[in-house]
mmCIF file of C-alpha atoms in Angstrom:
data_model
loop_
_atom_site.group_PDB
_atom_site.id
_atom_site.type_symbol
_atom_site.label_atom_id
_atom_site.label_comp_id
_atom_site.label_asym_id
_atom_site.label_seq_id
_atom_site.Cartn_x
_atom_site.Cartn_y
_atom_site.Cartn_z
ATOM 1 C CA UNK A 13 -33.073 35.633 -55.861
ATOM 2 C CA UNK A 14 -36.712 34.676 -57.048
ATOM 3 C CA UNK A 15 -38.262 31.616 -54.972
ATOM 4 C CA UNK A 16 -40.189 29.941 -57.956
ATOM 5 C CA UNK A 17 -43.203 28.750 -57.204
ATOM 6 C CA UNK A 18 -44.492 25.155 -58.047
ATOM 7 C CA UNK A 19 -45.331 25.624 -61.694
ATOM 8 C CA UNK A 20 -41.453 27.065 -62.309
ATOM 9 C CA UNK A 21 -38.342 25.366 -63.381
ATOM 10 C CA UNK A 22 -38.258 23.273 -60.352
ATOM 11 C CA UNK A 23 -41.491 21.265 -60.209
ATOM 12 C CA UNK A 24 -41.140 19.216 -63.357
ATOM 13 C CA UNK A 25 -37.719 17.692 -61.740
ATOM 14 C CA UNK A 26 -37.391 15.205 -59.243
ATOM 15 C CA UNK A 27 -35.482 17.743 -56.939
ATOM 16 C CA UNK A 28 -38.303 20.315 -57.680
ATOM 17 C CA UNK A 29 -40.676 18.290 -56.326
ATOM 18 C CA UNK A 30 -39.254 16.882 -53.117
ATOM 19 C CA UNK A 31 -37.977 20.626 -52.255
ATOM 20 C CA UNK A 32 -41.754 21.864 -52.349
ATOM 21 C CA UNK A 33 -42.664 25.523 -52.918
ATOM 22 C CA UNK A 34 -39.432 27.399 -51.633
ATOM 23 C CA UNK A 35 -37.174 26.091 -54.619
ATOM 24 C CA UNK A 36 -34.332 28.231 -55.913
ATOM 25 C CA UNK A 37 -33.265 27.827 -59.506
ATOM 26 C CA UNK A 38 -29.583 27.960 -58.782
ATOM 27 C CA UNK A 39 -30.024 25.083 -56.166
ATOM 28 C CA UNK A 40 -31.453 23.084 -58.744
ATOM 29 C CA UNK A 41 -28.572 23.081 -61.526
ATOM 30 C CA UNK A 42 -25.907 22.223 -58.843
ATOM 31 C CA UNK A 43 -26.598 18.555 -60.150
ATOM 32 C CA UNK A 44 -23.176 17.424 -59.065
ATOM 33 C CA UNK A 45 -23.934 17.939 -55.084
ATOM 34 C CA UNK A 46 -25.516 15.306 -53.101
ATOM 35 C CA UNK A 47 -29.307 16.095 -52.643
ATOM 36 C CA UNK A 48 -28.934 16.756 -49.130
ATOM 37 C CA UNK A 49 -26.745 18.918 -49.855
ATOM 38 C CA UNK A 50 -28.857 21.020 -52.335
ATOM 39 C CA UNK A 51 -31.456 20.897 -49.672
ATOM 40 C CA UNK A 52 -29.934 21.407 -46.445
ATOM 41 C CA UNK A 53 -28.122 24.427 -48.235
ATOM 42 C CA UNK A 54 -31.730 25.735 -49.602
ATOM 43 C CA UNK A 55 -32.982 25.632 -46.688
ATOM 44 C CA UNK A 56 -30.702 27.804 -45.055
ATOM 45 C CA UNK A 57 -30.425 29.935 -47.723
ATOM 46 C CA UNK A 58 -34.007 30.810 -47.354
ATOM 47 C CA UNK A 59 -34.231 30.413 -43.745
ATOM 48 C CA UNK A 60 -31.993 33.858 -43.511
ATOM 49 C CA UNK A 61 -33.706 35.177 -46.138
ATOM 50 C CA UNK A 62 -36.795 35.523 -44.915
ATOM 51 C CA UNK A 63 -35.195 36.028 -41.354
ATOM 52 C CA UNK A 64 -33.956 39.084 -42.608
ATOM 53 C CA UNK A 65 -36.686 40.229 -44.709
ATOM 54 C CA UNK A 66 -39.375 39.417 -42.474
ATOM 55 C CA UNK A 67 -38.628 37.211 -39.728
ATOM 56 C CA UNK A 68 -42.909 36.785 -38.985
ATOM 57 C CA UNK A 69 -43.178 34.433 -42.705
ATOM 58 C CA UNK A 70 -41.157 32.191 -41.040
ATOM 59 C CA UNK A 71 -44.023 30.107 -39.972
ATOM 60 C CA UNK A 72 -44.645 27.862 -42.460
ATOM 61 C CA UNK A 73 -40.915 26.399 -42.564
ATOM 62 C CA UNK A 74 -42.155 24.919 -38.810
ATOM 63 C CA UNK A 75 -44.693 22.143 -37.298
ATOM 64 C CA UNK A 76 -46.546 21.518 -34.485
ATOM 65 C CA UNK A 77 -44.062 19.114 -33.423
ATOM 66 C CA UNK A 78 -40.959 21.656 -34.182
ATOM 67 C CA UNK A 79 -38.936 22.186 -31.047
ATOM 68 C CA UNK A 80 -36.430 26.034 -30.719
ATOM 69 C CA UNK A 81 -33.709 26.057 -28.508
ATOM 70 C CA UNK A 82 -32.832 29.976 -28.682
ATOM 71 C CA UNK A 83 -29.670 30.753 -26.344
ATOM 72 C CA UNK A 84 -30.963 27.994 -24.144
ATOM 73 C CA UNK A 85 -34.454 28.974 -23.608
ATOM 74 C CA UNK A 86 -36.863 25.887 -24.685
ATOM 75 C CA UNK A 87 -39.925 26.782 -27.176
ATOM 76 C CA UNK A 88 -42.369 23.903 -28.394
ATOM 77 C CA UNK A 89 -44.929 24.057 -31.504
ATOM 78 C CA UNK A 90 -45.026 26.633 -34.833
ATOM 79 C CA UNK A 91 -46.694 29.693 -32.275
ATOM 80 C CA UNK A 92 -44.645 29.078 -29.539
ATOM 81 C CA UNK A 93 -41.688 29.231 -32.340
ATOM 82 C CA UNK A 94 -42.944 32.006 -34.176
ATOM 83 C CA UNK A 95 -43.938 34.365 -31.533
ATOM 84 C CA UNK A 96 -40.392 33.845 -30.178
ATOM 85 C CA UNK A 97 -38.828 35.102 -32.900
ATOM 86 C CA UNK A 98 -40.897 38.549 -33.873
ATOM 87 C CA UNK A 99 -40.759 38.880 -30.207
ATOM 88 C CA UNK A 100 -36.531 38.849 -30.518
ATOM 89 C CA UNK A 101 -35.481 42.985 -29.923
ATOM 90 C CA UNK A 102 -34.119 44.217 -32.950
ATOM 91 C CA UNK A 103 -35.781 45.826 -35.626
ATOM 92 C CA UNK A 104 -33.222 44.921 -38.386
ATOM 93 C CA UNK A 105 -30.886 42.287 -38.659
ATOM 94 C CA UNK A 106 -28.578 40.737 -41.150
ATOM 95 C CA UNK A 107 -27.409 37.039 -41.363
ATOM 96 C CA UNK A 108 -24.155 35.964 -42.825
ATOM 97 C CA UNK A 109 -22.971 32.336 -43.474
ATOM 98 C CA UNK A 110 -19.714 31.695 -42.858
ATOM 99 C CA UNK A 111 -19.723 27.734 -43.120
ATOM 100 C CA UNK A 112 -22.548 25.405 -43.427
ATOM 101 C CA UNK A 113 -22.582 21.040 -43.066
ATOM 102 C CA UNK A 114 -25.203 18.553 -44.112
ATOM 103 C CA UNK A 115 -25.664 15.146 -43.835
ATOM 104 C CA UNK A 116 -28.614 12.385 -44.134
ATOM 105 C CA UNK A 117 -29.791 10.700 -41.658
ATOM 106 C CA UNK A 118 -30.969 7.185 -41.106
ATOM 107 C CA UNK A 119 -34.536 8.527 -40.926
ATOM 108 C CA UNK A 120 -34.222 10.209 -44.484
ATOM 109 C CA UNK A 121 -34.227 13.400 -42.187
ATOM 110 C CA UNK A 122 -31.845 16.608 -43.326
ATOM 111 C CA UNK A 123 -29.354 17.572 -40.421
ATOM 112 C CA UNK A 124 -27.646 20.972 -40.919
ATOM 113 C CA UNK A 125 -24.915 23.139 -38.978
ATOM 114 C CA UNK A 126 -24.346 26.537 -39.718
ATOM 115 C CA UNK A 127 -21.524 28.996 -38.683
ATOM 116 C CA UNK A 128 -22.138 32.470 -39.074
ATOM 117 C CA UNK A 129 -22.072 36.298 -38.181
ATOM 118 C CA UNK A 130 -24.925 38.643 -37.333
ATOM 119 C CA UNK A 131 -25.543 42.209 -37.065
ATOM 120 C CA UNK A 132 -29.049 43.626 -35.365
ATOM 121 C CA UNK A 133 -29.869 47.065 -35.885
ATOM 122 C CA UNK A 134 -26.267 49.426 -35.049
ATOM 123 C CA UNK A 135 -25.079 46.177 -32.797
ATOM 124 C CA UNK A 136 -21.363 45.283 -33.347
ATOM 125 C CA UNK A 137 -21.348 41.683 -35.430
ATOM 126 C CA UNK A 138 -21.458 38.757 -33.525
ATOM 127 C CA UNK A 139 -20.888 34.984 -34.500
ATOM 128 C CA UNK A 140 -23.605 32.256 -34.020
ATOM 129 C CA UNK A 141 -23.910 28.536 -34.799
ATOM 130 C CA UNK A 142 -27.629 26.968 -35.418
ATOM 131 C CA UNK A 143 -28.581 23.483 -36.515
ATOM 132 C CA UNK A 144 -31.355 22.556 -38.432
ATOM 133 C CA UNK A 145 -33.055 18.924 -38.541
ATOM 134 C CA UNK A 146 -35.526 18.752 -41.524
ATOM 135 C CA UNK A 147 -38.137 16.643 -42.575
ATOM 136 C CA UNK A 148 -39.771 15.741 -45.460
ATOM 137 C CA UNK A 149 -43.708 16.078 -44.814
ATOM 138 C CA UNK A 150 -46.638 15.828 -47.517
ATOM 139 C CA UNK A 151 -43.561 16.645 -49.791
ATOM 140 C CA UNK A 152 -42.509 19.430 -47.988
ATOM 141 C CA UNK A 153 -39.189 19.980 -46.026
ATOM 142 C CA UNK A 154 -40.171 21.378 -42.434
ATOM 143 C CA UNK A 155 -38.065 21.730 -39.928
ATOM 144 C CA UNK A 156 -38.744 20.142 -36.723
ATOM 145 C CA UNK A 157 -35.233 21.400 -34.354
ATOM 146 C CA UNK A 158 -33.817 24.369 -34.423
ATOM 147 C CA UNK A 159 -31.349 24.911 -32.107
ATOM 148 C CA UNK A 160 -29.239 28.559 -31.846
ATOM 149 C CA UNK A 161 -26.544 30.218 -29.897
ATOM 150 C CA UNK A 162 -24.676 33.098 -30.271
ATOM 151 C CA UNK A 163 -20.982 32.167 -30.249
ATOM 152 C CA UNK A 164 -20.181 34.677 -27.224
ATOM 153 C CA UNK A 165 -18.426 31.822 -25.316
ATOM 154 C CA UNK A 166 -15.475 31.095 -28.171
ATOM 155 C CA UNK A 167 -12.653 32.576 -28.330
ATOM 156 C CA UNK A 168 -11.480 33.910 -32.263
ATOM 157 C CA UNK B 18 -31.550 14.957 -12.448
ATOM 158 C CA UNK B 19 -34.944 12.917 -12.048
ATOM 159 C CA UNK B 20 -36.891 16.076 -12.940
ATOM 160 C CA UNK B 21 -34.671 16.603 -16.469
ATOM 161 C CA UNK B 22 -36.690 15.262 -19.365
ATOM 162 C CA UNK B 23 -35.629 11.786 -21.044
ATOM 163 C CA UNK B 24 -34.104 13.532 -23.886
ATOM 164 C CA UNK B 25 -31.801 15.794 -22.214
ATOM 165 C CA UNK B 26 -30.248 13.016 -19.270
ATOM 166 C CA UNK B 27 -29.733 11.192 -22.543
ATOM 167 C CA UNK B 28 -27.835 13.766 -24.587
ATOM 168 C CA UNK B 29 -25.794 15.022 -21.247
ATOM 169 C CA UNK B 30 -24.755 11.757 -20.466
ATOM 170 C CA UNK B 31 -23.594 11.303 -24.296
ATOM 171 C CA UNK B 32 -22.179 14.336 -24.761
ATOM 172 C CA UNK B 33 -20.182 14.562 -20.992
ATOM 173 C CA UNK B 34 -19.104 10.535 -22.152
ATOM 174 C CA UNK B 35 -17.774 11.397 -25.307
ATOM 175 C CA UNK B 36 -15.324 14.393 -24.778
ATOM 176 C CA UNK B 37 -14.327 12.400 -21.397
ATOM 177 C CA UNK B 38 -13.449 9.423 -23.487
ATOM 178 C CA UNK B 39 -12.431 11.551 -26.692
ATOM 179 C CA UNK B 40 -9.433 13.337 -23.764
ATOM 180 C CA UNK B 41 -8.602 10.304 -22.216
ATOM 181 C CA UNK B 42 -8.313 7.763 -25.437
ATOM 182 C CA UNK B 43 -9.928 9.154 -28.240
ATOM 183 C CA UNK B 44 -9.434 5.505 -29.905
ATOM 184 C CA UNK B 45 -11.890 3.813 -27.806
ATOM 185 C CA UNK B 46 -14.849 5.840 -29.318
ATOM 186 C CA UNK B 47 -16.108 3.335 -32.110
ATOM 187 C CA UNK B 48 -18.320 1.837 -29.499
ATOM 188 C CA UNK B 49 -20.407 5.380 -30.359
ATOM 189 C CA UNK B 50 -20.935 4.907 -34.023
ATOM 190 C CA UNK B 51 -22.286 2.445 -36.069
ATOM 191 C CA UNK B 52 -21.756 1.592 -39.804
ATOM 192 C CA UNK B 53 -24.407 3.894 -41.121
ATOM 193 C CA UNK B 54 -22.919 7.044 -38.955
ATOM 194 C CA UNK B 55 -21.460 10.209 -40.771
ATOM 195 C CA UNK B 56 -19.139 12.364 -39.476
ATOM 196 C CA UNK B 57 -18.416 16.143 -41.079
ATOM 197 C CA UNK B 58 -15.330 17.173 -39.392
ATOM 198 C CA UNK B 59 -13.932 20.791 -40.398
ATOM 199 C CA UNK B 60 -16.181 20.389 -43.838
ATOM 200 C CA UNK B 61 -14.727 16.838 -44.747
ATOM 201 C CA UNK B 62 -17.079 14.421 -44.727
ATOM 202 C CA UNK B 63 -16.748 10.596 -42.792
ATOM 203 C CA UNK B 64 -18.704 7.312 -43.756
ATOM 204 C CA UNK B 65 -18.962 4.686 -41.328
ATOM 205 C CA UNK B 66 -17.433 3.421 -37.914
ATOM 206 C CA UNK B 67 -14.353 2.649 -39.564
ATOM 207 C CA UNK B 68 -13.582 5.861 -41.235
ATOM 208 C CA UNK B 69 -14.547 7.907 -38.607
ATOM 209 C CA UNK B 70 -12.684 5.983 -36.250
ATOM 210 C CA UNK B 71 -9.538 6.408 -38.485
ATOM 211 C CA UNK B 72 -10.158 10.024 -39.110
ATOM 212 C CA UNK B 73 -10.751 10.555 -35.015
ATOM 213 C CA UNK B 74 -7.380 8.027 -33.603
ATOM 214 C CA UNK B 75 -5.398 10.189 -36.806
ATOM 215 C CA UNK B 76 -6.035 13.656 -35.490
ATOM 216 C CA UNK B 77 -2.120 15.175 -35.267
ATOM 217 C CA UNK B 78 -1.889 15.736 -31.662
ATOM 218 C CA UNK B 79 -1.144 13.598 -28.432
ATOM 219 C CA UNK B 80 -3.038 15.398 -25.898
ATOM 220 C CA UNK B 81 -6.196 17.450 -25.851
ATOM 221 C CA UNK B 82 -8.834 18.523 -22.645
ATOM 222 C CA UNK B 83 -12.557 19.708 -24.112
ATOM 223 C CA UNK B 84 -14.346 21.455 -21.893
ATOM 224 C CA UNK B 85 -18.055 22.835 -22.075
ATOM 225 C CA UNK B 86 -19.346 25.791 -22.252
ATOM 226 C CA UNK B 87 -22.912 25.358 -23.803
ATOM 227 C CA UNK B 88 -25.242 22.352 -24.187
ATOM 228 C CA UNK B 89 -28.675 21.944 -25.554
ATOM 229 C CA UNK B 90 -30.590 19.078 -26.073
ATOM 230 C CA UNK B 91 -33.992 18.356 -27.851
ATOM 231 C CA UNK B 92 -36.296 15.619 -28.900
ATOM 232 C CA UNK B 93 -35.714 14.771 -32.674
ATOM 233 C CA UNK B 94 -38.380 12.493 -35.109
ATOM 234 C CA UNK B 95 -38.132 9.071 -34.731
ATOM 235 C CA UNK B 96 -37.365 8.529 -31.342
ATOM 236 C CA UNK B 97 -34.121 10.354 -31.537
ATOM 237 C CA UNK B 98 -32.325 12.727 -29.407
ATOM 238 C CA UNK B 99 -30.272 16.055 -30.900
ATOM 239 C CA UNK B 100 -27.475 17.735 -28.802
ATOM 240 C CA UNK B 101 -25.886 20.896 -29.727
ATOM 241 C CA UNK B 102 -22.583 21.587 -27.613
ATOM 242 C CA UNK B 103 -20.402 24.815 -27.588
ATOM 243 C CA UNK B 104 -17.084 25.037 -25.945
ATOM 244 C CA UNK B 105 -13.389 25.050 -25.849
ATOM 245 C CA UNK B 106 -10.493 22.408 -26.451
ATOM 246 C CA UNK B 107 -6.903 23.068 -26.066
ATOM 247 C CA UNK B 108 -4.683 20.402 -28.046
ATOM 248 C CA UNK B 109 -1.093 20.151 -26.682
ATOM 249 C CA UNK B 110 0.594 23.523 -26.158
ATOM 250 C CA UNK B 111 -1.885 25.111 -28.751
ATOM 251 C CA UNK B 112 -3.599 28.299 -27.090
ATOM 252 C CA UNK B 113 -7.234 27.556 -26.039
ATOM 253 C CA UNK B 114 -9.499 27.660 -28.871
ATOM 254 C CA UNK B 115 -13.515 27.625 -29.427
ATOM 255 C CA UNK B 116 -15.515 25.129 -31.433
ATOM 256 C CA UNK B 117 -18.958 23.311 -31.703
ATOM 257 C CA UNK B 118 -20.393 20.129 -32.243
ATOM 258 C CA UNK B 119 -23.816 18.207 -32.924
ATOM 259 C CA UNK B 120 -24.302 14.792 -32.314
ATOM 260 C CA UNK B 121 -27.480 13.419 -33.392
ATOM 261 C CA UNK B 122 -28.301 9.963 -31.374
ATOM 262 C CA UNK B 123 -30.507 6.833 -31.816
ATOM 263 C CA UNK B 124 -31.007 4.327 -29.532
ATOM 264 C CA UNK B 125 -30.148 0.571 -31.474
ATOM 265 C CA UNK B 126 -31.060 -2.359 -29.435
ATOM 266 C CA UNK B 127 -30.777 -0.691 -25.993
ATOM 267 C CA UNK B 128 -27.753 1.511 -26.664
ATOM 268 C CA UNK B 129 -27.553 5.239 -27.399
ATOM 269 C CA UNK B 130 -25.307 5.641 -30.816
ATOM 270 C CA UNK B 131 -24.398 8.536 -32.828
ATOM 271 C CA UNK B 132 -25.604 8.006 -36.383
ATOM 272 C CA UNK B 133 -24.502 12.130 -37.065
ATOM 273 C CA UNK B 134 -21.900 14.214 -36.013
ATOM 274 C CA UNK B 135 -20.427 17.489 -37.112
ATOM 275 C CA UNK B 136 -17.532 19.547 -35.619
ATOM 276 C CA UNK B 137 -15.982 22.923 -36.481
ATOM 277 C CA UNK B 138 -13.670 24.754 -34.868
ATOM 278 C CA UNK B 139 -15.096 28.429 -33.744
ATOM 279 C CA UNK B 140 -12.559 30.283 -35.588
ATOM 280 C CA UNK B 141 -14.747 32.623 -37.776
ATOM 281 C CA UNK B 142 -16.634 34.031 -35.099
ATOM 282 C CA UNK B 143 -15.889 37.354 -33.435
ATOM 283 C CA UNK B 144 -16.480 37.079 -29.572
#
C-alpha cells in the first residue's frame, strides 16, 4: 500500500534512490535481504498491482528496447508492449504470487521468476509463470524481457 | 532453422543440450556454468560452478527424462540471450510432474554459458 514518491521515506536511502519513483516503504526496512532481492520482489509487487488496477499505467515500467513474449506471441518496444496488454480480453483480473526467485546478474541486471495463479473476470483460476529481466536506467529499474505463459501444459 | 533469429537457434540449442545432457549424465553439465553463475533451485539459492555442480550430480534420484512442452527465447541487454522453458520431467518411478526453468546465457570467449538459472517444480498451479 502507498507507492511513495521521491521526496518519501525512500529517497534519502541508498535503496530509495536506486529503486526510483515506485518505492514501497515495507521493501525498504527488509534491510536483511539482498538488494536484488528487495528489488526484484518490488518490482513484482507493483508489476501486479498496477496489472490489476489498471493494466494501461503499465507503460512506464518498459523501454523501447523491452521485448514481451505473451503465450508465445513476440512483441517489441513500450507500444507494441503496452497495446498488447489493454488489448488482452478480460475486463478484470486478479494476480496471485505463489513463489517468486531473484538473482543478479553479471551485467548488474535484476532476473526474476514468478509462479502464480490468475483469475480474469468469472474465469476458473489458472497458474502462470513470468520472468522479468530488469535494468537499472537513469536510476530507474525498467524492465527490458518479459516473458509469460499460462501454466496450462503442467500437470498439479 | 536459417530463417530463426540468432537469439532463439542459440537458446534452442542450449536449452534442447542441457536437459539431453542433464537425462543422460547430469554430472557432465559444469561445462555450462562458470564461476560467477547462480542457480535458484526450488527457492535455494547456488553460487558458482562448483556448488551448482554439487547441488545438480546430488539430486536423490538415478534416472530422470525432461521433456518440453514450451520454449521462448528473447534478446536480453548486453549481448545476452534469455530462455524461458515449460515442461515435464518424470524422475524414476515418480508420476510425471510439471515444472519450469530460465536460463539466462552469455557468450564468454566463443562459448554460450549460463551465468543464471532458476527451476521450480509446477506444483502450485492448477491445470
Amino acid at each position: 500500500r502507498g507507492w511513495e514518491g521521491p521526496g518519501a521515506v525512500g529517497r534519502h536511502t541508498a535503496i530509495g534512490r536506486s529503486l526510483g519513483r515506485w518505492v514501497p516503504v515495507a521493501v525498504i526496512r527488509m534491510g536483511d535481504k539482498p538488494l536484488w532481492e528487495q528489488i526484484g520482489s518490488g518490482f513484482v509487487q507493483h508489476y501486479y498491482q498496477v496489472f490489476d488496477a489498471d493494466r494501461s499505467q503499465l507503460g512506464s515500467l518498459y523501454i523501447d528496447a523491452s521485448c514481451l513474449s505473451w503465450e508465445g506471441q513476440q512483441f517489441q518496444g513500450k507500444t507494441a508492449i503496452v497495446e498488447k496488454i489493454i488489448g488482452l480480453p478480460f475486463r478484470k483480473i486478479q494476480h496471485s504470487i505463489t513463489a517468486q526467485d531473484h538473482q543478479p546478474t553479471p551485467d548488474s541486471c535484476i532476473l526474476s521468476m514468478v509462479v502464480g495463479q490468475l483469475q480474469a473476470d468469472e474465469d476458473p483460476v489458472m497458474g502462470f509463470h513470468q520472468i522479468f529481466l530488469l535494468k537499472n536506467i537513469n536510476d530507474a529499474w525498467v524492465c527490458t524481457n518479459d516473458v509469460f505463459r499460462l501454466a496450462l501444459h503442467n500437470f498439479g | 532453422m536459417a530463417e530463426h533469429p540468432l537469439w532463439e537457434q542459440i537458446g534452442r540449442g542450449f536449452v534442447h543440450h542441457y536437459y539431453q545432457q542433464f537425462d543422460v549424465d547430469r554430472t557432465q553439465l559444469g561445462t555450462l556454468y562458470s564461476d560467477c553463475s547462480c542457480l535458484t533451485w526450488e527457492g535455494q539459492p547456488f553460487q558458482g560452478k562448483a556448488a551448482i555442480m554439487e547441488k545438480i550430480a546430488s539430486l536423490p534420484f538415478q534416472k530422470i527424462q525432461h521433456n518440453i512442452t514450451a520454449e521462448d527465447h528473447q534478446p536480453a541487454p548486453d549481448s545476452c540471450v534469455l530462455s524461458m522453458v515449460v515442461g515435464q520431467l518424470k524422475v524414476d518411478d515418480d508420476p510425471v510432474m510439471g515444472f519450469h526453468q530460465l536460463f539466462l546465457l552469455k557468450n564468454d570467449s566463443d562459448k554460450w554459458i549460463c551465468t543464471n538459472d532458476m527451476f521450480r517444480l509446477a506444483l502450485h498451479n492448477f491445470c
